[in-house]
PDB file of C-alpha atoms in Angstrom:
ATOM      1  CA  MET S   1      98.245  66.815 111.400  1.00 95.00           C
ATOM      2  CA  LYS S   2      96.331  67.535 114.065  1.00 97.00           C
ATOM      3  CA  VAL S   3      95.976  70.821 114.501  1.00 98.00           C
ATOM      4  CA  LEU S   4      95.908  73.648 117.766  1.00 98.00           C
ATOM      5  CA  PHE S   5      94.271  76.518 116.210  1.00 98.00           C
ATOM      6  CA  TRP S   6      94.492  79.397 117.875  1.00 98.00           C
ATOM      7  CA  GLY S   7      93.149  82.862 116.546  1.00 98.00           C
ATOM      8  CA  THR S   8      90.038  86.183 117.136  1.00 97.00           C
ATOM      9  CA  PRO S   9      89.333  87.874 114.985  1.00 97.00           C
ATOM     10  CA  ALA S  10      87.214  87.872 110.715  1.00 97.00           C
ATOM     11  CA  TYR S  11      91.317  87.901 109.521  1.00 98.00           C
ATOM     12  CA  ALA S  12      92.028  84.408 111.209  1.00 98.00           C
ATOM     13  CA  ILE S  13      89.066  82.677 109.874  1.00 98.00           C
ATOM     14  CA  PRO S  14      90.411  82.099 106.131  1.00 98.00           C
ATOM     15  CA  THR S  15      93.119  80.384 107.741  1.00 98.00           C
ATOM     16  CA  LEU S  16      91.082  78.307 110.078  1.00 98.00           C
ATOM     17  CA  GLU S  17      88.698  77.781 107.317  1.00 97.00           C
ATOM     18  CA  ALA S  18      91.685  76.208 105.094  1.00 98.00           C
ATOM     19  CA  LEU S  19      92.616  74.064 107.308  1.00 97.00           C
ATOM     20  CA  PHE S  20      89.490  72.227 108.432  1.00 95.00           C
ATOM     21  CA  ASP S  21      88.677  71.985 104.665  1.00 94.00           C
ATOM     22  CA  GLY S  22      92.103  70.484 103.574  1.00 94.00           C
ATOM     23  CA  GLY S  23      91.668  67.746 105.484  1.00 92.00           C
ATOM     24  CA  HIS S  24      93.730  68.755 108.722  1.00 95.00           C
ATOM     25  CA  GLN S  25      91.840  67.416 112.537  1.00 95.00           C
ATOM     26  CA  ILE S  26      91.584  70.656 114.005  1.00 96.00           C
ATOM     27  CA  VAL S  27      91.740  69.793 117.980  1.00 97.00           C
ATOM     28  CA  GLY S  28      90.703  72.511 119.507  1.00 97.00           C
ATOM     29  CA  VAL S  29      90.422  76.560 118.908  1.00 98.00           C
ATOM     30  CA  VAL S  30      91.977  78.675 121.430  1.00 98.00           C
ATOM     31  CA  THR S  31      90.877  82.122 121.151  1.00 98.00           C
ATOM     32  CA  GLN S  32      89.751  85.632 123.133  1.00 97.00           C
ATOM     33  CA  PRO S  33      86.816  85.476 125.947  1.00 96.00           C
ATOM     34  CA  ASP S  34      83.241  86.369 124.877  1.00 94.00           C
ATOM     35  CA  ARG S  35      83.146  90.679 124.665  1.00 92.00           C
ATOM     36  CA  ARG S  36      80.772  93.212 126.244  1.00 86.00           C
ATOM     37  CA  ARG S  37      80.067  95.605 122.997  1.00 83.00           C
ATOM     38  CA  GLY S  38      78.761  97.671 121.081  1.00 76.00           C
ATOM     39  CA  ARG S  39      75.557 100.413 123.048  1.00 74.00           C
ATOM     40  CA  GLY S  40      73.833  97.269 125.429  1.00 78.00           C
ATOM     41  CA  GLY S  41      77.067  95.486 126.257  1.00 83.00           C
ATOM     42  CA  ALA S  42      75.775  92.242 125.427  1.00 88.00           C
ATOM     43  CA  LEU S  43      78.051  89.764 125.322  1.00 90.00           C
ATOM     44  CA  GLN S  44      79.717  88.773 121.900  1.00 93.00           C
ATOM     45  CA  ALA S  45      81.787  85.879 121.192  1.00 95.00           C
ATOM     46  CA  SER S  46      84.979  86.335 119.222  1.00 97.00           C
ATOM     47  CA  ALA S  47      84.453  86.256 115.354  1.00 97.00           C
ATOM     48  CA  VAL S  48      86.853  82.593 114.929  1.00 97.00           C
ATOM     49  CA  LYS S  49      85.283  81.051 118.137  1.00 97.00           C
ATOM     50  CA  THR S  50      81.672  82.069 115.779  1.00 96.00           C
ATOM     51  CA  ARG S  51      82.836  80.046 113.370  1.00 96.00           C
ATOM     52  CA  ALA S  52      84.319  76.616 114.474  1.00 95.00           C
ATOM     53  CA  LEU S  53      81.077  76.433 116.351  1.00 94.00           C
ATOM     54  CA  GLN S  54      79.881  76.541 112.613  1.00 93.00           C
ATOM     55  CA  LEU S  55      82.340  74.148 111.483  1.00 91.00           C
ATOM     56  CA  GLN S  56      82.051  71.098 113.887  1.00 76.00           C
ATOM     57  CA  THR S  57      80.493  67.982 112.475  1.00 72.00           C
ATOM     58  CA  THR S  58      79.986  64.763 114.443  1.00 71.00           C
ATOM     59  CA  GLU S  59      82.736  65.898 116.704  1.00 81.00           C
ATOM     60  CA  PRO S  60      82.162  69.112 118.451  1.00 88.00           C
ATOM     61  CA  ILE S  61      86.070  71.521 118.767  1.00 93.00           C
ATOM     62  CA  PRO S  62      86.858  72.272 121.500  1.00 96.00           C
ATOM     63  CA  ILE S  63      87.476  76.121 122.155  1.00 97.00           C
ATOM     64  CA  PHE S  64      89.155  77.571 124.897  1.00 98.00           C
ATOM     65  CA  SER S  65      89.026  81.203 125.410  1.00 97.00           C
ATOM     66  CA  PRO S  66      91.812  82.161 128.840  1.00 97.00           C
ATOM     67  CA  GLU S  67      91.895  85.226 129.769  1.00 96.00           C
ATOM     68  CA  ARG S  68      95.694  85.075 130.308  1.00 97.00           C
ATOM     69  CA  ILE S  69      96.991  81.853 128.846  1.00 97.00           C
ATOM     70  CA  ARG S  70     100.317  82.617 130.238  1.00 95.00           C
ATOM     71  CA  LYS S  71      98.598  82.390 134.070  1.00 96.00           C
ATOM     72  CA  GLU S  72      96.530  79.743 133.816  1.00 97.00           C
ATOM     73  CA  PRO S  73      98.698  76.409 134.051  1.00 96.00           C
ATOM     74  CA  HIS S  74      95.021  73.892 134.035  1.00 97.00           C
ATOM     75  CA  THR S  75      94.353  75.714 130.796  1.00 97.00           C
ATOM     76  CA  GLN S  76      98.129  74.684 129.223  1.00 97.00           C
ATOM     77  CA  ALA S  77      97.632  70.926 130.925  1.00 97.00           C
ATOM     78  CA  ALA S  78      93.899  70.738 129.365  1.00 97.00           C
ATOM     79  CA  LEU S  79      95.737  71.639 126.251  1.00 98.00           C
ATOM     80  CA  ALA S  80      98.675  69.479 126.260  1.00 97.00           C
ATOM     81  CA  ALA S  81      96.237  66.607 126.853  1.00 97.00           C
ATOM     82  CA  LEU S  82      94.721  67.386 123.325  1.00 97.00           C
ATOM     83  CA  GLY S  83      97.526  65.743 121.320  1.00 97.00           C
ATOM     84  CA  ALA S  84      98.129  67.920 119.682  1.00 98.00           C
ATOM     85  CA  ASP S  85     101.214  67.742 116.364  1.00 98.00           C
ATOM     86  CA  ILE S  86     101.341  71.636 115.642  1.00 98.00           C
ATOM     87  CA  ASN S  87     100.047  75.305 117.088  1.00 98.00           C
ATOM     88  CA  ILE S  88      98.907  76.932 114.163  1.00 98.00           C
ATOM     89  CA  VAL S  89      98.528  81.007 115.493  1.00 98.00           C
ATOM     90  CA  VAL S  90      96.640  84.024 113.599  1.00 98.00           C
ATOM     91  CA  ALA S  91      95.599  86.849 115.426  1.00 97.00           C
ATOM     92  CA  PHE S  92      95.118  85.752 118.864  1.00 97.00           C
ATOM     93  CA  GLY S  93      96.094  88.640 120.871  1.00 93.00           C
ATOM     94  CA  GLN S  94      98.341  87.285 123.049  1.00 95.00           C
ATOM     95  CA  LEU S  95     101.713  85.817 124.167  1.00 94.00           C
ATOM     96  CA  LEU S  96     102.353  82.385 124.663  1.00 97.00           C
ATOM     97  CA  PRO S  97     104.612  80.419 126.948  1.00 96.00           C
ATOM     98  CA  PRO S  98     107.532  78.756 126.596  1.00 96.00           C
ATOM     99  CA  GLU S  99     105.614  75.688 127.774  1.00 96.00           C
ATOM    100  CA  VAL S 100     103.138  76.352 125.214  1.00 97.00           C
ATOM    101  CA  LEU S 101     104.944  76.823 122.484  1.00 97.00           C
ATOM    102  CA  ALA S 102     107.148  73.278 122.646  1.00 96.00           C
ATOM    103  CA  ALA S 103     104.130  71.118 123.627  1.00 96.00           C
ATOM    104  CA  PRO S 104     103.723  70.330 120.088  1.00 97.00           C
ATOM    105  CA  SER S 105     105.833  67.721 118.083  1.00 96.00           C
ATOM    106  CA  PHE S 106     106.314  70.453 115.153  1.00 97.00           C
ATOM    107  CA  GLY S 107     106.291  73.647 117.063  1.00 97.00           C
ATOM    108  CA  SER S 108     104.150  76.130 116.864  1.00 98.00           C
ATOM    109  CA  TRP S 109     103.707  78.662 113.597  1.00 98.00           C
ATOM    110  CA  ASN S 110     102.432  81.838 112.840  1.00 98.00           C
ATOM    111  CA  GLY S 111     100.707  83.730 110.680  1.00 98.00           C
ATOM    112  CA  HIS S 112     101.716  87.312 110.167  1.00 98.00           C
ATOM    113  CA  GLY S 113     100.679  90.713 108.319  1.00 97.00           C
ATOM    114  CA  SER S 114     103.837  92.085 107.275  1.00 98.00           C
ATOM    115  CA  LEU S 115     107.050  91.417 106.068  1.00 97.00           C
ATOM    116  CA  LEU S 116     109.379  91.072 109.427  1.00 97.00           C
ATOM    117  CA  PRO S 117     110.810  92.189 111.040  1.00 97.00           C
ATOM    118  CA  ARG S 118     108.612  95.237 109.903  1.00 98.00           C
ATOM    119  CA  TRP S 119     105.806  96.043 111.617  1.00 98.00           C
ATOM    120  CA  ARG S 120     105.696  93.061 114.737  1.00 97.00           C
ATOM    121  CA  GLY S 121     103.182  93.250 117.053  1.00 95.00           C
ATOM    122  CA  ALA S 122      99.344  93.784 117.537  1.00 89.00           C
ATOM    123  CA  ALA S 123      98.475  96.542 114.672  1.00 96.00           C
ATOM    124  CA  PRO S 124     100.451  96.114 111.451  1.00 97.00           C
ATOM    125  CA  ILE S 125      98.232  96.344 109.340  1.00 98.00           C
ATOM    126  CA  GLN S 126      97.460  99.919 110.767  1.00 98.00           C
ATOM    127  CA  TRP S 127     100.368 100.512 110.900  1.00 98.00           C
ATOM    128  CA  SER S 128     101.569 100.500 107.816  1.00 98.00           C
ATOM    129  CA  LEU S 129      98.888 101.899 106.202  1.00 98.00           C
ATOM    130  CA  MET S 130      99.713 104.904 108.446  1.00 98.00           C
ATOM    131  CA  ALA S 131     102.839 105.176 107.393  1.00 98.00           C
ATOM    132  CA  GLY S 132     102.332 105.190 103.825  1.00 98.00           C
ATOM    133  CA  ASP S 133     103.860 101.857 102.876  1.00 98.00           C
ATOM    134  CA  GLY S 134     104.345 100.981  99.703  1.00 97.00           C
ATOM    135  CA  GLU S 135     104.281  97.124 100.059  1.00 98.00           C
ATOM    136  CA  THR S 136     103.872  95.090 102.337  1.00 98.00           C
ATOM    137  CA  GLY S 137     102.650  90.559 103.240  1.00 98.00           C
ATOM    138  CA  VAL S 138     102.296  88.156 105.012  1.00 98.00           C
ATOM    139  CA  GLY S 139     105.453  85.403 106.932  1.00 97.00           C
ATOM    140  CA  ILE S 140     105.290  82.187 108.238  1.00 98.00           C
ATOM    141  CA  MET S 141     107.268  82.320 110.910  1.00 98.00           C
ATOM    142  CA  ALA S 142     108.785  80.115 113.826  1.00 98.00           C
ATOM    143  CA  MET S 143     107.742  81.520 116.992  1.00 98.00           C
ATOM    144  CA  GLU S 144     109.858  81.641 119.695  1.00 95.00           C
ATOM    145  CA  GLU S 145     108.834  83.564 123.130  1.00 92.00           C
ATOM    146  CA  GLY S 146     109.493  86.798 122.360  1.00 92.00           C
ATOM    147  CA  LEU S 147     107.404  88.726 120.346  1.00 94.00           C
ATOM    148  CA  ASP S 148     107.137  88.229 116.226  1.00 97.00           C
ATOM    149  CA  THR S 149     110.884  87.099 116.231  1.00 97.00           C
ATOM    150  CA  GLY S 150     111.104  83.721 115.544  1.00 97.00           C
ATOM    151  CA  PRO S 151     112.661  83.372 112.159  1.00 98.00           C
ATOM    152  CA  VAL S 152     110.988  82.733 108.529  1.00 98.00           C
ATOM    153  CA  LEU S 153     109.683  79.926 106.853  1.00 98.00           C
ATOM    154  CA  LEU S 154     107.498  80.882 104.044  1.00 98.00           C
ATOM    155  CA  GLU S 155     107.460  85.364 103.165  1.00 97.00           C
ATOM    156  CA  ARG S 156     104.686  86.345 100.361  1.00 98.00           C
ATOM    157  CA  SER S 157     104.483  90.629  99.381  1.00 98.00           C
ATOM    158  CA  LEU S 158     101.659  92.946  98.228  1.00 97.00           C
ATOM    159  CA  GLY S 159     101.436  95.873  97.294  1.00 98.00           C
ATOM    160  CA  ILE S 160      99.236  98.613  98.704  1.00 98.00           C
ATOM    161  CA  GLY S 161      96.965 101.019  97.303  1.00 97.00           C
ATOM    162  CA  LEU S 162      96.716 104.739  97.751  1.00 98.00           C
ATOM    163  CA  LEU S 163      92.958 104.147  98.256  1.00 98.00           C
ATOM    164  CA  GLU S 164      93.000 100.696 100.064  1.00 98.00           C
ATOM    165  CA  ASN S 165      91.610 101.371 103.811  1.00 98.00           C
ATOM    166  CA  ALA S 166      92.858  98.502 106.541  1.00 98.00           C
ATOM    167  CA  SER S 167      89.534  96.360 105.820  1.00 98.00           C
ATOM    168  CA  GLN S 168      90.750  96.010 102.641  1.00 98.00           C
ATOM    169  CA  LEU S 169      94.373  95.585 103.393  1.00 98.00           C
ATOM    170  CA  GLY S 170      93.497  93.061 105.425  1.00 98.00           C
ATOM    171  CA  GLU S 171      90.962  90.709 103.330  1.00 98.00           C
ATOM    172  CA  ARG S 172      93.743  90.212 101.160  1.00 98.00           C
ATOM    173  CA  LEU S 173      95.932  89.374 103.791  1.00 98.00           C
ATOM    174  CA  SER S 174      93.988  87.473 105.384  1.00 98.00           C
ATOM    175  CA  ARG S 175      93.628  84.691 102.703  1.00 98.00           C
ATOM    176  CA  LEU S 176      97.531  85.546 101.939  1.00 98.00           C
ATOM    177  CA  THR S 177      98.405  83.677 104.745  1.00 98.00           C
ATOM    178  CA  ALA S 178      95.754  80.573 104.174  1.00 98.00           C
ATOM    179  CA  GLU S 179      97.666  80.082 101.453  1.00 98.00           C
ATOM    180  CA  LEU S 180     100.848  80.653 102.859  1.00 98.00           C
ATOM    181  CA  MET S 181      99.718  78.498 105.467  1.00 98.00           C
ATOM    182  CA  VAL S 182      98.856  75.538 103.840  1.00 97.00           C
ATOM    183  CA  GLU S 183     101.373  75.638 101.818  1.00 97.00           C
ATOM    184  CA  ALA S 184     103.612  75.499 105.096  1.00 97.00           C
ATOM    185  CA  LEU S 185     102.091  72.228 106.627  1.00 97.00           C
ATOM    186  CA  PRO S 186     103.679  69.892 104.308  1.00 96.00           C
ATOM    187  CA  LEU S 187     107.149  71.492 104.552  1.00 96.00           C
ATOM    188  CA  ILE S 188     107.249  71.339 108.233  1.00 97.00           C
ATOM    189  CA  SER S 189     105.697  68.339 108.388  1.00 95.00           C
ATOM    190  CA  SER S 190     108.650  66.302 105.850  1.00 94.00           C
ATOM    191  CA  ALA S 191     110.860  68.507 108.071  1.00 89.00           C
ATOM    192  CA  ASN S 192     112.016  69.133 103.808  1.00 85.00           C
ATOM    193  CA  PHE S 193     112.948  72.884 104.998  1.00 92.00           C
ATOM    194  CA  SER S 194     114.761  76.041 105.907  1.00 95.00           C
ATOM    195  CA  LEU S 195     114.394  79.228 107.825  1.00 97.00           C
ATOM    196  CA  LYS S 196     115.752  82.898 107.689  1.00 97.00           C
ATOM    197  CA  PRO S 197     116.522  84.951 110.818  1.00 97.00           C
ATOM    198  CA  GLN S 198     115.471  88.013 110.526  1.00 97.00           C
ATOM    199  CA  ALA S 199     117.067  91.174 109.788  1.00 96.00           C
ATOM    200  CA  ALA S 200     118.391  93.176 112.846  1.00 94.00           C
ATOM    201  CA  GLU S 201     117.848  96.052 110.356  1.00 95.00           C
ATOM    202  CA  GLY S 202     114.611  98.187 109.831  1.00 95.00           C
ATOM    203  CA  ILE S 203     112.782  96.772 112.932  1.00 97.00           C
ATOM    204  CA  SER S 204     109.759  98.104 114.118  1.00 97.00           C
ATOM    205  CA  HIS S 205     107.184  98.347 115.850  1.00 97.00           C
ATOM    206  CA  ALA S 206     103.112  98.192 115.663  1.00 97.00           C
ATOM    207  CA  ARG S 207     101.689  98.879 119.037  1.00 94.00           C
ATOM    208  CA  LEU S 208      98.229  99.009 120.005  1.00 93.00           C
ATOM    209  CA  ILE S 209      95.931 101.608 118.649  1.00 96.00           C
ATOM    210  CA  THR S 210      94.753 104.532 121.527  1.00 96.00           C
ATOM    211  CA  LYS S 211      91.944 106.464 121.069  1.00 96.00           C
ATOM    212  CA  ALA S 212      93.618 109.275 120.396  1.00 97.00           C
ATOM    213  CA  ASP S 213      95.089 107.567 116.916  1.00 98.00           C
ATOM    214  CA  TYR S 214      90.575 108.034 115.768  1.00 98.00           C
ATOM    215  CA  GLN S 215      90.662 111.538 116.263  1.00 98.00           C
ATOM    216  CA  ILE S 216      91.378 114.279 113.042  1.00 97.00           C
ATOM    217  CA  ASP S 217      93.537 116.763 114.216  1.00 97.00           C
ATOM    218  CA  TRP S 218      93.424 119.318 110.404  1.00 97.00           C
ATOM    219  CA  GLN S 219      96.186 120.617 110.740  1.00 98.00           C
ATOM    220  CA  GLN S 220      98.184 118.249 110.282  1.00 98.00           C
ATOM    221  CA  PRO S 221      98.528 117.636 105.851  1.00 98.00           C
ATOM    222  CA  ALA S 222      95.688 115.760 103.449  1.00 98.00           C
ATOM    223  CA  LEU S 223      98.130 112.997 102.673  1.00 98.00           C
ATOM    224  CA  GLN S 224      98.472 112.377 106.812  1.00 98.00           C
ATOM    225  CA  LEU S 225      95.020 112.583 107.282  1.00 98.00           C
ATOM    226  CA  HIS S 226      94.133 110.567 104.502  1.00 98.00           C
ATOM    227  CA  ARG S 227      96.579 107.686 105.750  1.00 98.00           C
ATOM    228  CA  GLN S 228      95.027 108.070 108.993  1.00 98.00           C
ATOM    229  CA  VAL S 229      91.007 107.212 107.631  1.00 98.00           C
ATOM    230  CA  MET S 230      92.517 104.125 105.601  1.00 98.00           C
ATOM    231  CA  ALA S 231      94.921 102.826 108.620  1.00 98.00           C
ATOM    232  CA  PHE S 232      91.928 103.242 111.116  1.00 98.00           C
ATOM    233  CA  TYR S 233      89.232 102.697 109.308  1.00 98.00           C
ATOM    234  CA  PRO S 234      86.362 102.698 110.305  1.00 97.00           C
ATOM    235  CA  GLY S 235      86.870 104.901 113.370  1.00 96.00           C
ATOM    236  CA  VAL S 236      88.237 108.149 112.050  1.00 98.00           C
ATOM    237  CA  HIS S 237      86.484 111.302 113.316  1.00 97.00           C
ATOM    238  CA  CYS S 238      85.768 114.470 113.955  1.00 96.00           C
ATOM    239  CA  ASP S 239      83.303 117.446 115.026  1.00 94.00           C
ATOM    240  CA  TRP S 240      80.978 118.760 112.492  1.00 91.00           C
ATOM    241  CA  ARG S 241      79.050 121.372 113.684  1.00 87.00           C
ATOM    242  CA  GLY S 242      78.317 120.068 117.201  1.00 90.00           C
ATOM    243  CA  LYS S 243      78.015 116.141 115.636  1.00 92.00           C
ATOM    244  CA  ARG S 244      80.887 113.344 115.618  1.00 94.00           C
ATOM    245  CA  MET S 245      81.323 112.558 111.780  1.00 96.00           C
ATOM    246  CA  LYS S 246      83.109 108.929 111.084  1.00 97.00           C
ATOM    247  CA  LEU S 247      85.339 109.716 107.925  1.00 97.00           C
ATOM    248  CA  LEU S 248      85.277 106.401 105.625  1.00 98.00           C
ATOM    249  CA  ALA S 249      86.498 107.451 102.195  1.00 98.00           C
ATOM    250  CA  THR S 250      88.722 110.398 101.687  1.00 98.00           C
ATOM    251  CA  GLU S 251      91.559 111.828  98.682  1.00 98.00           C
ATOM    252  CA  PRO S 252      94.624 113.839  99.075  1.00 98.00           C
ATOM    253  CA  LEU S 253      94.233 116.480  96.936  1.00 98.00           C
ATOM    254  CA  VAL S 254      97.918 116.367  96.110  1.00 98.00           C
ATOM    255  CA  GLN S 255      98.882 117.252  92.623  1.00 97.00           C
ATOM    256  CA  ARG S 256     102.065 114.293  92.668  1.00 97.00           C
ATOM    257  CA  LEU S 257      99.728 111.599  93.706  1.00 98.00           C
ATOM    258  CA  ALA S 258      96.922 112.382  90.960  1.00 98.00           C
ATOM    259  CA  GLY S 259      98.047 109.035  89.229  1.00 97.00           C
ATOM    260  CA  GLN S 260      96.942 107.168  91.902  1.00 98.00           C
ATOM    261  CA  LEU S 261      93.476 109.170  92.466  1.00 98.00           C
ATOM    262  CA  SER S 262      90.166 108.802  91.157  1.00 97.00           C
ATOM    263  CA  PRO S 263      89.722 110.409  87.676  1.00 97.00           C
ATOM    264  CA  GLU S 264      87.881 112.767  89.641  1.00 96.00           C
ATOM    265  CA  ALA S 265      89.953 114.136  92.751  1.00 97.00           C
ATOM    266  CA  ALA S 266      93.240 113.914  89.940  1.00 98.00           C
ATOM    267  CA  GLU S 267      91.230 117.179  88.005  1.00 97.00           C
ATOM    268  CA  LEU S 268      90.878 118.138  90.784  1.00 97.00           C
ATOM    269  CA  THR S 269      93.943 118.937  92.403  1.00 97.00           C
ATOM    270  CA  LYS S 270      94.733 120.637  89.100  1.00 96.00           C
ATOM    271  CA  GLN S 271      92.938 123.591  91.386  1.00 95.00           C
ATOM    272  CA  GLN S 272      94.273 126.865  93.120  1.00 95.00           C
ATOM    273  CA  TRP S 273      92.886 126.651  96.090  1.00 96.00           C
ATOM    274  CA  PRO S 274      92.326 128.933  98.129  1.00 94.00           C
ATOM    275  CA  LYS S 275      93.875 129.280 102.655  1.00 94.00           C
ATOM    276  CA  GLU S 276      91.610 128.901 104.680  1.00 96.00           C
ATOM    277  CA  THR S 277      91.877 127.026 108.158  1.00 97.00           C
ATOM    278  CA  PRO S 278      92.204 124.266 108.663  1.00 97.00           C
ATOM    279  CA  GLY S 279      88.641 121.844 108.368  1.00 95.00           C
ATOM    280  CA  THR S 280      87.203 124.691 106.750  1.00 95.00           C
ATOM    281  CA  ALA S 281      84.688 123.280 104.123  1.00 94.00           C
ATOM    282  CA  LEU S 282      85.764 124.457 100.582  1.00 95.00           C
ATOM    283  CA  LYS S 283      83.564 123.570  98.213  1.00 94.00           C
ATOM    284  CA  ALA S 284      80.902 121.028  98.109  1.00 93.00           C
ATOM    285  CA  ILE S 285      80.762 118.621  94.599  1.00 93.00           C
ATOM    286  CA  ASN S 286      77.410 117.613  93.795  1.00 90.00           C
ATOM    287  CA  GLY S 287      78.202 113.827  93.478  1.00 89.00           C
ATOM    288  CA  LEU S 288      81.231 114.018  94.261  1.00 94.00           C
ATOM    289  CA  GLY S 289      81.461 114.745  98.386  1.00 94.00           C
ATOM    290  CA  MET S 290      83.204 118.132 100.375  1.00 95.00           C
ATOM    291  CA  VAL S 291      86.525 119.836  99.736  1.00 96.00           C
ATOM    292  CA  ILE S 292      88.028 120.259 103.472  1.00 96.00           C
ATOM    293  CA  ALA S 293      91.086 122.471 104.023  1.00 97.00           C
ATOM    294  CA  THR S 294      93.647 121.091 105.640  1.00 98.00           C
ATOM    295  CA  GLY S 295      97.329 121.979 107.023  1.00 97.00           C
ATOM    296  CA  GLY S 296      98.308 121.558 103.462  1.00 96.00           C
ATOM    297  CA  CYS S 297      96.214 120.732 100.361  1.00 97.00           C
ATOM    298  CA  PRO S 298      92.782 120.284 100.785  1.00 98.00           C
ATOM    299  CA  LEU S 299      91.304 117.148 101.695  1.00 98.00           C
ATOM    300  CA  LEU S 300      88.077 115.456  99.309  1.00 97.00           C
ATOM    301  CA  VAL S 301      86.020 113.517 101.958  1.00 97.00           C
ATOM    302  CA  ARG S 302      84.152 111.217  99.846  1.00 97.00           C
ATOM    303  CA  THR S 303      81.899 109.015 102.658  1.00 97.00           C
ATOM    304  CA  ALA S 304      81.476 109.819 105.695  1.00 96.00           C
ATOM    305  CA  GLN S 305      78.462 108.876 108.572  1.00 95.00           C
ATOM    306  CA  LEU S 306      78.009 111.734 110.477  1.00 93.00           C
ATOM    307  CA  GLU S 307      75.986 110.962 114.505  1.00 91.00           C
ATOM    308  CA  GLY S 308      72.568 109.197 113.948  1.00 89.00           C
ATOM    309  CA  LYS S 309      73.146 108.823 110.817  1.00 91.00           C
ATOM    310  CA  THR S 310      73.761 105.617 108.018  1.00 92.00           C
ATOM    311  CA  PRO S 311      77.296 106.021 105.845  1.00 93.00           C
ATOM    312  CA  THR S 312      76.486 107.988 102.283  1.00 92.00           C
ATOM    313  CA  SER S 313      78.338 109.912 100.285  1.00 90.00           C
ATOM    314  CA  GLY S 314      78.161 112.229  96.943  1.00 82.00           C
ATOM    315  CA  SER S 315      74.869 114.094  96.654  1.00 80.00           C
ATOM    316  CA  ASN S 316      73.883 112.026  99.434  1.00 86.00           C
ATOM    317  CA  LEU S 317      76.349 113.133 101.607  1.00 87.00           C
ATOM    318  CA  LEU S 318      75.635 117.029 100.923  1.00 84.00           C
ATOM    319  CA  GLN S 319      72.760 117.321 102.010  1.00 83.00           C
ATOM    320  CA  GLN S 320      73.874 115.301 105.609  1.00 81.00           C
ATOM    321  CA  LEU S 321      76.263 117.705 106.059  1.00 79.00           C
ATOM    322  CA  SER S 322      74.567 121.243 104.746  1.00 73.00           C
TER     323      SER S 322
END
């Protein structure tokens, strides 16, 4: 099939690669514009744009970076002129207008990283972790003008580990998205499929992440703080003796969760910890990390990054924090 691919972050790359390796013709790639990032503020291309440039062989792949595709009729016309059979969308980051959705003969299809209708929207992986969901998955959805409202063609679930962060979960979901999209295309091209409308109940929305979501409030219980660290990895931070400290790996010392913790943390849940002011360091454990008081059970910080330092764990972490 002649595929017009829409995607922006690294999450979308496995699907782009799978379509390319599967012999489909990538007639164009649409991605978000280059953005200024880092301390120097240099313009950086999206992960998908970078990979698309690497995939070019004898013929360059046309790459489009609309600021607002809904308000750029000239870009819409240029995309329509490519003659794509199908739009494949994976984490593009903008809503597509009806004219774009309907342009290819086989329609527009989205690989979405949740079990719809749960977590429609921009950050399904992060909010599934923050909510403590036991499972998530991927749906291949026929796109409509609404936000992730279309009927589902294929769906597959996978479990979420308590100690799994957004990067790790995202990597598993991105591979699953690629697998399902490759499985879906023959069904779509042969019209040999049925679609399942999304349920009217259980709808939830994965809103955009804000700066406040990254800020630790030690008054919260350990499990909630741990979910925050995992969900918004690697950006969650607190103040540690006047310096910013990022929390990168934690374990909530909650006894009922001992079976899901590391053996070392499971042993720590058996101890009687003193009730101290939330945010107080309760114990430094050589080779393991720092136990910190919260609004409930303590939180074990295993890996962190102090401002101006590199991420570190165990004994090295204790040296930095002492």
